[in-house]
XYZ file of C-alpha atoms in Angstrom:
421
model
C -3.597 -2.377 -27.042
C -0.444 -3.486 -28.494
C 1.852 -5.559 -26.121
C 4.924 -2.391 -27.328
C 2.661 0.004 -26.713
C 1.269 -1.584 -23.028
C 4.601 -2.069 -21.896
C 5.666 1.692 -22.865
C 2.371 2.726 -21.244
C 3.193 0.823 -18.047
C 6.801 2.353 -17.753
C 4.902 5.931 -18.746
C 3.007 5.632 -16.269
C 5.753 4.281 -13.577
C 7.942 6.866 -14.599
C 4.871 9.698 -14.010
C 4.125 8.023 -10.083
C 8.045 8.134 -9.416
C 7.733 4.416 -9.043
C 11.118 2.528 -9.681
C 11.545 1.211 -13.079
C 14.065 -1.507 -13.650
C 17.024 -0.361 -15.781
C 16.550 3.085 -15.085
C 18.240 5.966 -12.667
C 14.840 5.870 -10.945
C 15.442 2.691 -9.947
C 15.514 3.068 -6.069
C 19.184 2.335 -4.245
C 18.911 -1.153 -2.990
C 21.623 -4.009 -2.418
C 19.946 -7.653 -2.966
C 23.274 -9.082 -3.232
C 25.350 -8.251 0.140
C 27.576 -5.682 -1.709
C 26.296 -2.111 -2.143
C 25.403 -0.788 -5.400
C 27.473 2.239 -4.194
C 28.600 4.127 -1.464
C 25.763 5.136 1.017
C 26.020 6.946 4.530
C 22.919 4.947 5.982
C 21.654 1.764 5.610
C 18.397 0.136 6.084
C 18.373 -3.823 6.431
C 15.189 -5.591 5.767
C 14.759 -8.670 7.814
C 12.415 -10.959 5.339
C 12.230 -13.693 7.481
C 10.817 -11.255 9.552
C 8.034 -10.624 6.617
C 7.660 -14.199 6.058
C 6.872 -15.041 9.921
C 4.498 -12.040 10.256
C 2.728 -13.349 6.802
C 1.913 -16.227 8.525
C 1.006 -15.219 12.003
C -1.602 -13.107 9.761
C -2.455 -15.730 7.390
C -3.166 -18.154 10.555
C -5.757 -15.266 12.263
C -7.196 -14.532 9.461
C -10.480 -16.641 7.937
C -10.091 -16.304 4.167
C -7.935 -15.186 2.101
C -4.756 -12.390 2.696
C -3.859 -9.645 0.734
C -0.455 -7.816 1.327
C -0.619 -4.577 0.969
C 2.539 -3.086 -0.620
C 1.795 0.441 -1.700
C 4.574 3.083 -0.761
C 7.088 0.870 -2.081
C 6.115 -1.553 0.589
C 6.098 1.088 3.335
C 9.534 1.761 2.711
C 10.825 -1.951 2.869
C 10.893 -2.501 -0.952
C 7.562 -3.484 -2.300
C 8.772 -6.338 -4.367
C 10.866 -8.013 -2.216
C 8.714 -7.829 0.269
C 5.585 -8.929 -2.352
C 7.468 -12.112 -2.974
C 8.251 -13.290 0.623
C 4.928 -12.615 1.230
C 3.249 -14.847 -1.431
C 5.376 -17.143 -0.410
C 3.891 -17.996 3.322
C 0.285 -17.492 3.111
C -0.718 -14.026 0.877
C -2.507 -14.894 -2.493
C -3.265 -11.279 -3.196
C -1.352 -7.949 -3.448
C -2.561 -4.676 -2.785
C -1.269 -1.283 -3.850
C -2.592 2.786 -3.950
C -1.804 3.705 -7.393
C -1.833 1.446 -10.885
C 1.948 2.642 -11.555
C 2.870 0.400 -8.290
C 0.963 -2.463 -9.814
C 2.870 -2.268 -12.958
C 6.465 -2.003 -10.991
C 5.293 -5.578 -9.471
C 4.504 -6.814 -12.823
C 7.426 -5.937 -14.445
C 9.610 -7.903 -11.651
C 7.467 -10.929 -12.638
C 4.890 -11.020 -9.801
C 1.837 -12.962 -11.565
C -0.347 -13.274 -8.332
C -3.550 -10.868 -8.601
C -3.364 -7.210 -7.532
C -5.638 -4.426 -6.529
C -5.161 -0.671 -7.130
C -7.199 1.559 -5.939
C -5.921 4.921 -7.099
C -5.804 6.179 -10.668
C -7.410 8.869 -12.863
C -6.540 8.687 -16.537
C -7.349 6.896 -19.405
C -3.806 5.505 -19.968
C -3.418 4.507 -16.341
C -6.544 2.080 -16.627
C -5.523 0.628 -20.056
C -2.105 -0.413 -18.480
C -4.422 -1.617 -15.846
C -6.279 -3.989 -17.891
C -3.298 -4.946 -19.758
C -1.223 -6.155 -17.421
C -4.180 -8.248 -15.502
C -4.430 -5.361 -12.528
C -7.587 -5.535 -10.700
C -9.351 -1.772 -10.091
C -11.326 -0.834 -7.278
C -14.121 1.399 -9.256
C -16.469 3.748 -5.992
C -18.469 5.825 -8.483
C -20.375 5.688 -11.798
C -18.216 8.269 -13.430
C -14.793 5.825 -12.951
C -16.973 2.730 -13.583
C -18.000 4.452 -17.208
C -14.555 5.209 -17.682
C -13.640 1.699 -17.137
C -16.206 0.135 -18.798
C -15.134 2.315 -21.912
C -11.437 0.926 -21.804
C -12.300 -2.050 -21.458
C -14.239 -1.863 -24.258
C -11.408 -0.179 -26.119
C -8.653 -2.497 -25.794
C -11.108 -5.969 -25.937
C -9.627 -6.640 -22.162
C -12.808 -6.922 -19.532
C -11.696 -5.079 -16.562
C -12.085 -6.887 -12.711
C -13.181 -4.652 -10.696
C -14.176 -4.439 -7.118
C -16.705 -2.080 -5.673
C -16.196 -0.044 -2.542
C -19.117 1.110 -0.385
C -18.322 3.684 1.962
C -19.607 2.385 5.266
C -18.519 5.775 7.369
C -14.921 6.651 6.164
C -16.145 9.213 4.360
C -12.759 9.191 2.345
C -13.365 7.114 -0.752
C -16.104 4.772 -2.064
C -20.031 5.293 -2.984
C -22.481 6.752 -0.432
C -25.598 4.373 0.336
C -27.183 6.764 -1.399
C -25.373 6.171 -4.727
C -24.550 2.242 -4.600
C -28.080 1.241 -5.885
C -27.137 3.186 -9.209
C -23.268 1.709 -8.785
C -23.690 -1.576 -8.546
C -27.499 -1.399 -11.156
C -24.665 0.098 -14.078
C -22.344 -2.051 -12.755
C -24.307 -4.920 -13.696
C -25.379 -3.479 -16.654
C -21.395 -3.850 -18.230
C -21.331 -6.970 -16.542
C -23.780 -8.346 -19.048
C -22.042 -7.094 -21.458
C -19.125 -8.562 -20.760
C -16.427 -5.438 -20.584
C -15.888 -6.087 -16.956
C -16.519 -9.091 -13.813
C -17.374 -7.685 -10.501
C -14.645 -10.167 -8.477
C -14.843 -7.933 -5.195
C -16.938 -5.617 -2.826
C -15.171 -3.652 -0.248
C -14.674 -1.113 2.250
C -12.341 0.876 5.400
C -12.828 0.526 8.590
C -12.983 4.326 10.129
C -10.762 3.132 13.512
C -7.862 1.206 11.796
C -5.867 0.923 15.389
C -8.876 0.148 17.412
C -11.137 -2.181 15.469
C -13.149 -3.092 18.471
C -14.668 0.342 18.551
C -18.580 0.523 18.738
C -18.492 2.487 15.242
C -17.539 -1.344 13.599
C -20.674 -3.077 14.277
C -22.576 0.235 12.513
C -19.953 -0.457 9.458
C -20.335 -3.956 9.435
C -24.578 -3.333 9.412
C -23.646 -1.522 6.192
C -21.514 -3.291 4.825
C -23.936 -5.852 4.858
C -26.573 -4.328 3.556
C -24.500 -3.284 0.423
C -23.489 -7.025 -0.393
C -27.038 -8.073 0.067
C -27.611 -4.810 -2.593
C -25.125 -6.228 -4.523
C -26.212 -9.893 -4.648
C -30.149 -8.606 -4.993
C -29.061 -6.687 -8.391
C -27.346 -10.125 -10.017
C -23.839 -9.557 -9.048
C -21.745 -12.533 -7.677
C -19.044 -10.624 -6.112
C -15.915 -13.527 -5.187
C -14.192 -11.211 -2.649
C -15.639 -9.483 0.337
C -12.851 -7.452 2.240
C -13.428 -5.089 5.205
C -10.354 -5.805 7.582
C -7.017 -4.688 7.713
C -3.807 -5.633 10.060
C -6.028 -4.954 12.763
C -8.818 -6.447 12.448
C -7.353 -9.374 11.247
C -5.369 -9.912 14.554
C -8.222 -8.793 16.776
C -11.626 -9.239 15.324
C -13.007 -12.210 13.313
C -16.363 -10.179 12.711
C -14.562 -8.156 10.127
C -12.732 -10.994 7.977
C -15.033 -12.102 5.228
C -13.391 -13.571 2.265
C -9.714 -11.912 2.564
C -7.837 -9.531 5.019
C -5.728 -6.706 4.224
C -2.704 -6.594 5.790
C -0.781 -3.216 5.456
C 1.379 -2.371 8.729
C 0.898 -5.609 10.835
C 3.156 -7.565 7.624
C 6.380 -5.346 8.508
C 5.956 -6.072 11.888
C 4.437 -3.332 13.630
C 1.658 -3.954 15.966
C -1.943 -2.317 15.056
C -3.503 -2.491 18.257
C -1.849 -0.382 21.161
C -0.937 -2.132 23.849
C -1.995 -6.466 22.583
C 1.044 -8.021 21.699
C 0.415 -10.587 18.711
C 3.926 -12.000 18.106
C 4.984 -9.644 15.176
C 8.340 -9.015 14.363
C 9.799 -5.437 13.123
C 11.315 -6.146 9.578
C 13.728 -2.805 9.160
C 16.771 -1.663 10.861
C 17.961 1.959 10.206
C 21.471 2.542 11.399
C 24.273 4.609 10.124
C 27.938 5.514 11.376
C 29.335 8.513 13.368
C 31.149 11.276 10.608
C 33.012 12.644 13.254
C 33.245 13.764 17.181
C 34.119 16.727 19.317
C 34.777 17.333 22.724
C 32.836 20.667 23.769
C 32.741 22.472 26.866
C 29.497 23.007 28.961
C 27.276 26.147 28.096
C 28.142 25.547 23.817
C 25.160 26.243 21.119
C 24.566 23.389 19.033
C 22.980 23.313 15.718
C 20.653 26.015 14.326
C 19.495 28.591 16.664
C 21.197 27.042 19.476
C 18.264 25.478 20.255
C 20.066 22.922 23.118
C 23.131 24.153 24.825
C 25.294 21.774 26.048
C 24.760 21.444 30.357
C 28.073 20.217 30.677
C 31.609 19.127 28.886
C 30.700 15.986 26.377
C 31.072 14.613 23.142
C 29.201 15.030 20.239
C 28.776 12.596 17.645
C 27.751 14.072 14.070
C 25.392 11.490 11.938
C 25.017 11.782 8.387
C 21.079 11.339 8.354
C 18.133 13.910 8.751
C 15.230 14.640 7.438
C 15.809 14.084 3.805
C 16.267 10.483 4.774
C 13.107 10.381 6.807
C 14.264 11.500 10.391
C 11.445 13.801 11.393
C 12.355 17.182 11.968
C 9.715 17.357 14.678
C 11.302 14.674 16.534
C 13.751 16.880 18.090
C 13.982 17.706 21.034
C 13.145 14.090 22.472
C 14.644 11.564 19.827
C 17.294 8.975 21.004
C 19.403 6.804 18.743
C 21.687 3.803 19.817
C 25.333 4.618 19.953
C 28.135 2.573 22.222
C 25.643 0.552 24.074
C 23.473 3.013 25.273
C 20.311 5.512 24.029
C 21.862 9.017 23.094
C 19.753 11.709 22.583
C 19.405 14.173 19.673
C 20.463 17.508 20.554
C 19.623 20.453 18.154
C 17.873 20.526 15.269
C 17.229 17.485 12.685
C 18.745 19.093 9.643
C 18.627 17.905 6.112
C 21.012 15.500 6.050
C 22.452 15.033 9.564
C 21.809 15.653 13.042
C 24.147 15.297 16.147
C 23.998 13.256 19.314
C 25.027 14.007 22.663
C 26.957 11.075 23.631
C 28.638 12.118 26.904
C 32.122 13.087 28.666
C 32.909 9.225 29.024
C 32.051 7.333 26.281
C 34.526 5.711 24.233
C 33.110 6.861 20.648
C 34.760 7.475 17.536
C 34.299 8.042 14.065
C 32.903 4.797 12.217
C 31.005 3.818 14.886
C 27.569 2.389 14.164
C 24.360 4.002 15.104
C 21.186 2.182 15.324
C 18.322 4.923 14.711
C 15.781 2.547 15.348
C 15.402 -1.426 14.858
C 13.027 -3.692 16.624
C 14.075 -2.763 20.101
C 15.272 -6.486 21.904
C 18.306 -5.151 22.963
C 17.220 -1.383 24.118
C 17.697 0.798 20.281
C 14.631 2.978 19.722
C 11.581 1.574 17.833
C 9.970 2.860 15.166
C 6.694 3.357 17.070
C 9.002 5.245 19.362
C 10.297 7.420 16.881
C 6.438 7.922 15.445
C 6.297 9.226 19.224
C 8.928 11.445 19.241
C 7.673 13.257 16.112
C 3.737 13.143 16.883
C 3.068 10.964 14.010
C 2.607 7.448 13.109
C 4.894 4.750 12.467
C 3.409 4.616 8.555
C 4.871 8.233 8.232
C 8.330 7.371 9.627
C 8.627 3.933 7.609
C 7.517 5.288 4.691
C 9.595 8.933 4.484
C 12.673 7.002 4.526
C 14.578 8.591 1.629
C 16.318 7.189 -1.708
C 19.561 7.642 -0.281
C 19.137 5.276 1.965
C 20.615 1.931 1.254
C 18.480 -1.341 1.353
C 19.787 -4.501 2.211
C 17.741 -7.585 1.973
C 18.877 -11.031 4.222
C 17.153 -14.050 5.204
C 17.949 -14.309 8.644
C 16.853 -12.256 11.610
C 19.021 -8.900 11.782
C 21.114 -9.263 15.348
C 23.871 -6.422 14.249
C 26.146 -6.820 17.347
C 28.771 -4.767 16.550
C 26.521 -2.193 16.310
C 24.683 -2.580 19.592
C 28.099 -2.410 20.879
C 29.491 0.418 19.566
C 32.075 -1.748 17.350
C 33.323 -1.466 13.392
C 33.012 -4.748 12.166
């Protein structure tokens, strides 16, 4: 393929995935600089030391290599910001869903190898192999159509097989992998592709201790001993993620994948590893209003007030990745203090009971959730509100939010106290 015609493949196919492409309006809102690229009403600050110390806390537990895994725009944190830091102390792989992520990290000049595990066309694969992308291939049919780009643009493909070991999501059955990795072989010889990896999902991602893991781990086995039996030399075998990297050595192999554990969120309920949340949501107060007890609020007067207070309107809801479901029960951190939600999340703001006495005005910042040292919500707490995970939450905030990037670890005081800088 022609270099022109890879490149306007690449952006095609960026463009297609609603990935960000630099230069263009897609380009997500983000401030690298310390001054915003325009007005926003909510804010979300990155902390990538924060990234870098929970790279290497994960880099130290793990046995072989790490891959961070920045699909979903790097759940929400900004994929290549967060791609670099992590390079930088201790990954030496990347890892995204779709090939149009991939691309976005090449075209900021990330070199280091990548795996993407999601695609379906033609085009998407021959941007693939043109930009050096590594493909995870979990049937004959994709492995064909691999083979046959590869053999169209004169680029062999890397691939890396995935056996499903009890998922029962994506990759071959047992069944099939004796055909996979026989065809596999077959192109192999032929030189159109190089099996580099052979890999699989563990079924209880939170809880890799679970007696299902030693059943995967039998079968994972048995497929690289398939693999190896057939003539293939895979480089990589990859089985754990966050997890399992933290809390079971059984699973690490040649290289870890580390998805939520490298923004800081702990995997395993209730172990405490020493990771450190990387994003801070917060916004301002639009405006207050004294009401009297027994007022409505919000749609269907869902919560009526149970005595005289003040409300404080927020310009954030569920557009921006506040849960509707998380009301009634969410909290956000206004003037010192947790103040609950009251009403109903709307589209793009929600309101706060914040009492008769407190001493809160408009401009005020709100902290809807950080990493919790000095009381805000969490995001796991938020994930809790709404009956969902902390993935969901991280990654559903929206485009209007406003990333900032800094160095140093976020310690906003004027917000925990209610202040306008």
């Amino acid at each position: 393929m022609h270099p022109d015609a890879s490149a306007a493949a690449a952006r095609r196919c960026q463009e297609a995935r609603g990935i960000p492409v630099p230069g263009t309006v897609s380009q997500r809102l983000s401030d690298t600089t310390g001054q915003p690229a325009r007005p926003a009403l909510a804010r979300a600050v990155v902390d990538l030391a924060a990234i870098a110390h929970n790279t290497r806390l994960l880099a130290q537990h793990a046995r072989g290599e790490l891959m961070a895994v920045v699909k979903a725009d790097g759940f929400g944190h900004g994929a290549v910001q967060v791609a670099r830091h992590a390079l930088a102390h201790g990954a030496s792989w990347l890892g995204v869903a779709c090939v149009a992520e991939a691309l976005a990290l090449r075209t900021a000049g990330i070199t280091q190898p990548v795996l993407a595990w999601l695609y379906l066309t033609r085009e998407e694969i021959e941007a693939a192999l043109a930009a050096a992308v590594d493909l995870s291939v979990a049937c004959v049919g994709q492995l064909r159509q691999v083979a046959a780009a590869a053999e169209a643009t004169g680029i062999p493909a890397r691939i890396h097989l995935k056996i499903d070991t009890g998922l029962r999501r994506g990759g071959a059955e047992a069944a099939d992998w004796p055909q996979l990795i026989c065809v596999a072989r077959g192109f192999e010889q032929r030189g159109l592709l190089d099996v580099h990896g052979v890999w699989s999902h563990l079924i209880h991602a939170d809880r890799p201790t679970h007696p299902d893991t030693a059943g995967q781990i039998r079968a994972f086995d048995t497929a690289v001993a398939q693999a190896e039996d057939a003539g293939l030399r895979p480089a990589l075998r990859h089985l754990a993620n966050s997890a399992a990297a933290l809390d079971a050595p059984v699973t690490h192999y040649d290289l870890a994948r580390a998805g939520l554990g490298l923004y800081g969120i702990e995997p395993v309920t209730g172990a405490g590893f020493g990771l450190r949340p990387a994003l801070t949501l917060h916004t301002r107060v639009l405006m207050t209003r004294g009401v009297a007890a027994g007022k409505g609020v919000c749609y269907g007067h869902d919560y009526t007030t149970p005595a005289a207070t003040t409300l404080a309107l927020v310009p954030v809801g569920f557009a921006d990745g506040l849960p509707r479901a998380a009301s009634p029960g969410a909290r956000m951190w206004l003037a010192g203090e947790r103040r609950p939600v009251v009403g109903r999340i709307a589209m793009d703001q929600c309101v706060l009971d914040a009492g008769a006495a407190a001493a809160v005005g408009t401009g005020d910042e709100v902290i809807v959730f950080g990493p919790g040292h000095h009381g805000e919500p969490t995001v796991k707490d938020w994930a809790r509100w709404a009956g969902t995970s902390p993935h969901e939450i991280l990654t559903g905030i929206g485009p209007r939010v406003l990333r900032h990037y800094q160095e140093a670890p976020h310690t906003p005081h004027h917000l925990l106290e209610g202040r306008t800088p």
